[in-house]
Every structure is written in C-alpha cells, then in structure tokens.
C-alpha cells in the first residue's frame, strides 16, 4: 500500500498536487530507506530496542542514505531553507493523527544539516512519548515505519490548520508567522468555525505575544509580535472573512472531487 511506504503527510501533499492546488516543491524519503538504514540490506524486520535504534541513527549510515538525501536536496532546495518532517502511516489518518509526536526541523539550509535532521526525526519515532502513544493505541508490538518529507519553506505571514467535518463544516486554527508551536500544542491560535458555505459562525481571538519566523542563519526564531507588527488585529485576528471563506471553499471543492 502506498500509504505504508510514504506515510500520511506525503499522501496529503500528493492529494493537494492532484487537485491542482499550489504547494511548495517537496520530496519524500520512503519507509523503505528507513528500514534499510535500520535493518540493513537483508531488510529482515525484527524488534529492535529504542537504544539500539538511536545508536544506529547516530552512527555511519549506508551509502544509499546519502545518495537518496542528496537527490531529494537537489529536487527541493533552491538556496532557501527546507522543512523536514516525519510522515508515518500513524500520522494524519482517519483514526490516528499522532500530531506533534515526532520531531520536525525547520529552515534547514545545508546538506549536512539535512542528514542530521532526518536522523533526528527517525530517532524521535523511538522516543518515550511516541512509544507511549503506540502503547495507548494498541500498536506497541509494531515497529515504527517512518518516511520523511522534505519541503521548500514558505515565508508565511499567517499559517495554521484546517479541520473538515462533512456534517458541521470547518474549524480553522491560525497564528501569525509559522505554525510549528500551534501544531505541537505549545500555543493556541485564533479559532474560526465556519459552515459549509464558509460563513463564520464562531470566532475566538487569542493574544499572540510572540511570532515564529525563519532565521537568516538557519532554523527559526521567536520575536515579539509588536516587532513583527502582528498585534492580533482585535476585530478579526489572523484571518479575515474573505480568507476564511476561501480556505473553506478550497477544502470543500477538494473533498467533493475526491468522492
């Protein structure tokens, strides 16, 4: 199954591309590469301890790892930073989301940093937090399988998450700048509920003291929202009526075409 090879995030990005919606250039390192680096060329899947997995990812990896990452870097990078994110079958599914459970690395500017970031993300699949998540969902006996999405960074004024429920409509959480702390649950965003026509029926605006932006030297930085000029326009927050409606209509059209 394709999903088991590329994971939930990559499947979502593929659906976006198929729907002719705009997204920045991306590439995916599949779970097959994860398995080969973890189990070797024989690819004899077996139970392996978290400590052993961390030691493997912290050591010398096979040449196929560097070849695959180099190809992905050439496809995606254009001198700007890239985002590096996990994409497992556990993530972004109908039953399980695993939101924020594994690491992400933002604004990676060099190939060496990319090697390190991928290993960090793979290793996070064996963290105590992720192990407990698998246990709570009856998956403790299954070995993790983690693909990685490498995607060109976008300079975002506002970003967030949209949830769609066919019966009730849409819920959008949004913040100024990058949404990494929103996704991991470290901060709350402005909340908009809209019906299936994109009309706002409920809105909750929060004070955003800090904005996360890309750092020119790599990685990300948190700056005061006053410096950024994003002091939560109190009347509407990070999104206006037109933007909310547009997002809802895009999601509605995509869901309709997928059925």
Short mmCIF file of C-alpha atoms in Angstrom, two decimals:
data_model
loop_
_atom_site.label_atom_id
_atom_site.label_comp_id
_atom_site.label_asym_id
_atom_site.label_seq_id
_atom_site.Cartn_x
_atom_site.Cartn_y
_atom_site.Cartn_z
CA UNK A 1 0.00 0.00 0.00
CA UNK A 2 1.33 3.44 -0.94
CA UNK A 3 0.41 4.97 2.43
CA UNK A 4 2.61 2.48 4.29
CA UNK A 5 5.51 3.49 2.04
CA UNK A 6 5.21 7.30 2.16
CA UNK A 7 3.05 8.00 5.25
CA UNK A 8 0.17 10.36 5.95
CA UNK A 9 1.80 13.75 5.28
CA UNK A 10 3.18 12.73 1.90
CA UNK A 11 -0.19 11.25 0.94
CA UNK A 12 -1.85 14.55 1.84
CA UNK A 13 0.65 16.54 -0.21
CA UNK A 14 0.11 14.19 -3.15
CA UNK A 15 -3.65 14.76 -2.94
CA UNK A 16 -3.09 18.52 -2.90
CA UNK A 17 -0.95 18.27 -6.02
CA UNK A 18 -3.51 16.03 -7.74
CA UNK A 19 -6.19 18.64 -7.02
CA UNK A 20 -4.07 21.30 -8.79
CA UNK A 21 -3.68 23.26 -5.57
CA UNK A 22 -0.47 25.18 -5.04
CA UNK A 23 2.17 23.85 -2.67
CA UNK A 24 5.90 24.38 -2.46
CA UNK A 25 8.21 21.78 -4.01
CA UNK A 26 8.73 18.63 -1.94
CA UNK A 27 10.23 15.17 -1.97
CA UNK A 28 9.71 12.07 0.15
CA UNK A 29 12.20 9.56 1.58
CA UNK A 30 10.15 6.38 1.93
CA UNK A 31 9.89 3.89 4.76
CA UNK A 32 11.98 1.50 2.62
CA UNK A 33 15.01 3.73 3.22
CA UNK A 34 14.18 3.87 6.94
CA UNK A 35 14.06 0.06 7.04
CA UNK A 36 17.31 -0.36 5.13
CA UNK A 37 19.17 2.01 7.42
CA UNK A 38 17.71 0.30 10.48
CA UNK A 39 17.84 -3.37 9.49
CA UNK A 40 20.48 -3.46 6.75
CA UNK A 41 20.39 -4.68 3.17
CA UNK A 42 18.77 -8.00 4.18
CA UNK A 43 15.86 -5.91 5.45
CA UNK A 44 14.91 -8.63 7.93
CA UNK A 45 12.46 -6.69 10.06
CA UNK A 46 12.75 -7.58 13.74
CA UNK A 47 12.11 -6.00 17.07
CA UNK A 48 14.84 -3.57 17.98
CA UNK A 49 15.22 -1.58 21.16
CA UNK A 50 14.95 2.18 21.25
CA UNK A 51 18.56 2.44 22.43
CA UNK A 52 19.80 0.28 19.56
CA UNK A 53 17.83 2.33 17.03
CA UNK A 54 19.28 5.57 18.39
CA UNK A 55 22.79 4.13 18.16
CA UNK A 56 22.21 3.16 14.52
CA UNK A 57 20.93 6.59 13.53
CA UNK A 58 23.81 8.22 15.40
CA UNK A 59 26.39 6.13 13.55
CA UNK A 60 27.59 5.63 9.97
CA UNK A 61 24.67 5.03 7.62
CA UNK A 62 24.77 3.14 4.29
CA UNK A 63 25.63 4.94 1.07
CA UNK A 64 22.02 4.64 -0.14
CA UNK A 65 21.04 7.05 2.63
CA UNK A 66 23.36 9.80 1.40
CA UNK A 67 22.50 9.17 -2.26
CA UNK A 68 18.76 9.39 -1.56
CA UNK A 69 19.06 12.52 0.57
CA UNK A 70 21.33 14.20 -1.97
CA UNK A 71 18.76 13.59 -4.73
CA UNK A 72 15.94 14.98 -2.61
CA UNK A 73 18.00 18.06 -1.71
CA UNK A 74 18.66 18.78 -5.39
CA UNK A 75 14.95 18.49 -6.19
CA UNK A 76 13.72 20.71 -3.36
CA UNK A 77 16.38 23.23 -2.43
CA UNK A 78 16.85 26.43 -4.39
CA UNK A 79 19.06 28.24 -1.90
CA UNK A 80 16.21 28.73 0.55
CA UNK A 81 15.62 26.64 3.64
CA UNK A 82 13.64 23.42 3.72
CA UNK A 83 11.31 21.90 6.29
CA UNK A 84 11.97 18.30 7.30
CA UNK A 85 9.02 16.40 8.79
CA UNK A 86 8.05 12.86 9.68
CA UNK A 87 5.43 11.12 7.55
CA UNK A 88 4.37 7.82 9.07
CA UNK A 89 1.28 5.71 8.50
CA UNK A 90 0.21 6.66 12.03
CA UNK A 91 0.05 10.35 11.15
CA UNK A 92 -2.79 12.34 9.59
CA UNK A 93 -5.06 9.32 9.24
CA UNK A 94 -8.79 8.94 9.72
CA UNK A 95 -8.37 7.21 13.10
CA UNK A 96 -4.95 8.38 14.34
CA UNK A 97 -3.18 11.70 13.86
CA UNK A 98 -0.06 11.50 16.12
CA UNK A 99 0.07 15.29 15.82
CA UNK A 100 3.31 16.71 17.18
CA UNK A 101 4.53 13.33 18.42
CA UNK A 102 7.65 13.17 16.27
CA UNK A 103 10.23 15.87 15.67
CA UNK A 104 10.23 18.37 12.82
CA UNK A 105 13.15 20.53 11.69
CA UNK A 106 12.51 23.88 10.02
CA UNK A 107 14.58 26.15 7.78
CA UNK A 108 17.42 23.70 7.15
CA UNK A 109 19.98 25.44 4.96
CA UNK A 110 22.67 22.84 4.21
CA UNK A 111 23.01 19.22 3.17
CA UNK A 112 24.94 18.36 6.35
CA UNK A 113 22.14 19.79 8.46
CA UNK A 114 19.66 17.78 6.42
CA UNK A 115 21.46 14.49 7.16
CA UNK A 116 21.33 15.26 10.88
CA UNK A 117 17.69 16.38 10.76
CA UNK A 118 16.50 13.18 9.10
CA UNK A 119 18.27 11.02 11.68
CA UNK A 120 16.79 13.15 14.48
CA UNK A 121 13.28 12.63 13.09
CA UNK A 122 13.80 8.89 12.66
CA UNK A 123 15.12 8.63 16.21
CA UNK A 124 12.08 10.50 17.56
CA UNK A 125 9.94 7.53 16.46
CA UNK A 126 11.56 5.64 19.36
CA UNK A 127 11.10 8.37 21.96
CA UNK A 128 9.28 7.65 25.23
CA UNK A 129 6.43 9.88 24.06
CA UNK A 130 5.96 8.01 20.79
CA UNK A 131 6.33 4.62 22.48
CA UNK A 132 3.58 5.53 24.94
CA UNK A 133 1.38 6.73 22.07
CA UNK A 134 1.77 3.38 20.28
CA UNK A 135 1.04 1.53 23.53
CA UNK A 136 -2.11 3.57 24.17
CA UNK A 137 -3.37 2.74 20.68
CA UNK A 138 -2.57 -0.97 20.78
CA UNK A 139 0.43 -0.71 18.46
CA UNK A 140 3.26 -1.46 20.88
CA UNK A 141 4.23 -4.69 19.11
CA UNK A 142 4.63 -2.96 15.73
CA UNK A 143 7.96 -1.50 14.72
CA UNK A 144 7.78 2.16 13.65
CA UNK A 145 7.93 2.88 9.93
CA UNK A 146 8.80 6.48 9.20
CA UNK A 147 9.04 8.24 5.87
CA UNK A 148 10.36 11.81 5.76
CA UNK A 149 9.00 14.76 3.77
CA UNK A 150 11.48 17.43 2.70
CA UNK A 151 9.69 20.56 1.54
CA UNK A 152 10.75 24.03 0.49
CA UNK A 153 9.97 26.59 3.20
CA UNK A 154 7.35 29.26 2.59
CA UNK A 155 7.67 32.72 4.11
CA UNK A 156 4.32 32.78 5.89
CA UNK A 157 2.51 35.85 7.21
CA UNK A 158 -0.17 33.54 8.65
CA UNK A 159 -0.37 29.77 8.90
CA UNK A 160 -2.47 27.16 10.63
CA UNK A 161 -4.60 24.02 10.49
CA UNK A 162 -7.99 23.37 8.92
CA UNK A 163 -10.29 20.55 10.05
CA UNK A 164 -13.28 19.47 7.98
CA UNK A 165 -16.38 17.69 9.22
CA UNK A 166 -18.92 16.94 6.46
CA UNK A 167 -21.92 17.49 8.75
CA UNK A 168 -20.81 20.50 10.77
CA UNK A 169 -18.41 22.38 8.50
CA UNK A 170 -14.93 23.72 9.17
CA UNK A 171 -12.69 24.59 12.10
CA UNK A 172 -9.56 26.65 11.45
CA UNK A 173 -6.78 27.40 13.95
CA UNK A 174 -4.36 30.08 12.77
CA UNK A 175 -1.42 32.13 14.03
CA UNK A 176 0.81 34.84 12.63
CA UNK A 177 4.09 33.52 11.24
CA UNK A 178 4.89 29.80 11.31
CA UNK A 179 2.51 27.33 12.94
CA UNK A 180 5.04 24.92 14.45
CA UNK A 181 4.11 25.72 18.06
CA UNK A 182 0.41 25.54 17.19
CA UNK A 183 0.83 22.09 15.63
CA UNK A 184 2.76 20.75 18.63
CA UNK A 185 0.20 22.14 21.07
CA UNK A 186 2.59 24.60 22.71
CA UNK A 187 0.38 27.56 21.89
CA UNK A 188 -3.22 28.32 21.00
CA UNK A 189 -4.25 30.07 17.80
CA UNK A 190 -7.18 32.13 16.67
CA UNK A 191 -10.14 29.78 16.17
CA UNK A 192 -12.73 30.12 13.42
CA UNK A 193 -15.72 27.84 12.95
CA UNK A 194 -17.47 28.12 9.60
CA UNK A 195 -20.41 26.39 7.95
CA UNK A 196 -20.11 24.53 4.65
CA UNK A 197 -20.55 27.80 2.75
CA UNK A 198 -17.54 29.29 4.53
CA UNK A 199 -19.58 31.68 6.68
CA UNK A 200 -18.02 32.28 10.10
CA UNK A 201 -20.39 31.12 12.86
CA UNK A 202 -17.97 31.35 15.78
CA UNK A 203 -14.66 33.12 16.32
CA UNK A 204 -12.22 33.17 19.24
CA UNK A 205 -9.22 35.51 19.05
CA UNK A 206 -6.22 34.97 21.32
CA UNK A 207 -3.39 37.33 22.17
CA UNK A 208 -0.24 36.24 20.36
CA UNK A 209 2.74 37.66 22.25
CA UNK A 210 5.35 36.03 20.01
CA UNK A 211 5.63 35.17 16.32
CA UNK A 212 7.81 32.35 14.96
CA UNK A 213 9.76 33.25 11.81
CA UNK A 214 12.63 31.80 9.79
CA UNK A 215 16.12 32.86 10.87
CA UNK A 216 18.51 34.06 8.16
CA UNK A 217 21.25 31.87 9.68
CA UNK A 218 19.09 28.75 9.72
CA UNK A 219 16.42 27.39 11.99
CA UNK A 220 13.66 29.55 13.42
CA UNK A 221 13.36 32.43 15.84
CA UNK A 222 10.65 33.75 18.15
CA UNK A 223 10.20 37.51 18.08
CA UNK A 224 7.78 39.85 19.76
CA UNK A 225 4.54 40.27 17.84
CA UNK A 226 5.00 44.02 18.34
CA UNK A 227 8.24 43.88 16.35
CA UNK A 228 6.54 41.90 13.61
CA UNK A 229 3.56 44.26 13.54
CA UNK A 230 1.21 41.35 14.17
CA UNK A 231 -0.60 42.55 17.27
CA UNK A 232 -3.71 40.46 16.56
CA UNK A 233 -5.99 42.87 14.83
CA UNK A 234 -8.55 42.59 17.59
CA UNK A 235 -11.59 42.83 15.35
CA UNK A 236 -10.69 39.85 13.20
CA UNK A 237 -7.49 38.15 14.29
CA UNK A 238 -5.03 36.46 11.97
CA UNK A 239 -7.58 35.74 9.20
CA UNK A 240 -10.32 37.89 7.72
CA UNK A 241 -13.75 36.79 6.47
CA UNK A 242 -12.60 36.52 2.85
CA UNK A 243 -9.59 34.35 3.73
CA UNK A 244 -11.68 32.01 5.89
CA UNK A 245 -14.26 31.61 3.13
CA UNK A 246 -11.59 30.99 0.51
CA UNK A 247 -9.92 28.28 2.61
CA UNK A 248 -13.25 26.58 3.27
CA UNK A 249 -14.22 26.61 -0.39
CA UNK A 250 -10.88 25.09 -1.40
CA UNK A 251 -11.34 22.32 1.16
CA UNK A 252 -14.96 21.74 0.15
CA UNK A 253 -14.07 21.52 -3.55
CA UNK A 254 -11.25 19.10 -2.80
CA UNK A 255 -13.48 16.85 -0.69
CA UNK A 256 -16.16 16.85 -3.39
CA UNK A 257 -13.71 15.94 -6.15
CA UNK A 258 -12.19 13.15 -4.02
CA UNK A 259 -15.54 11.39 -3.54
#
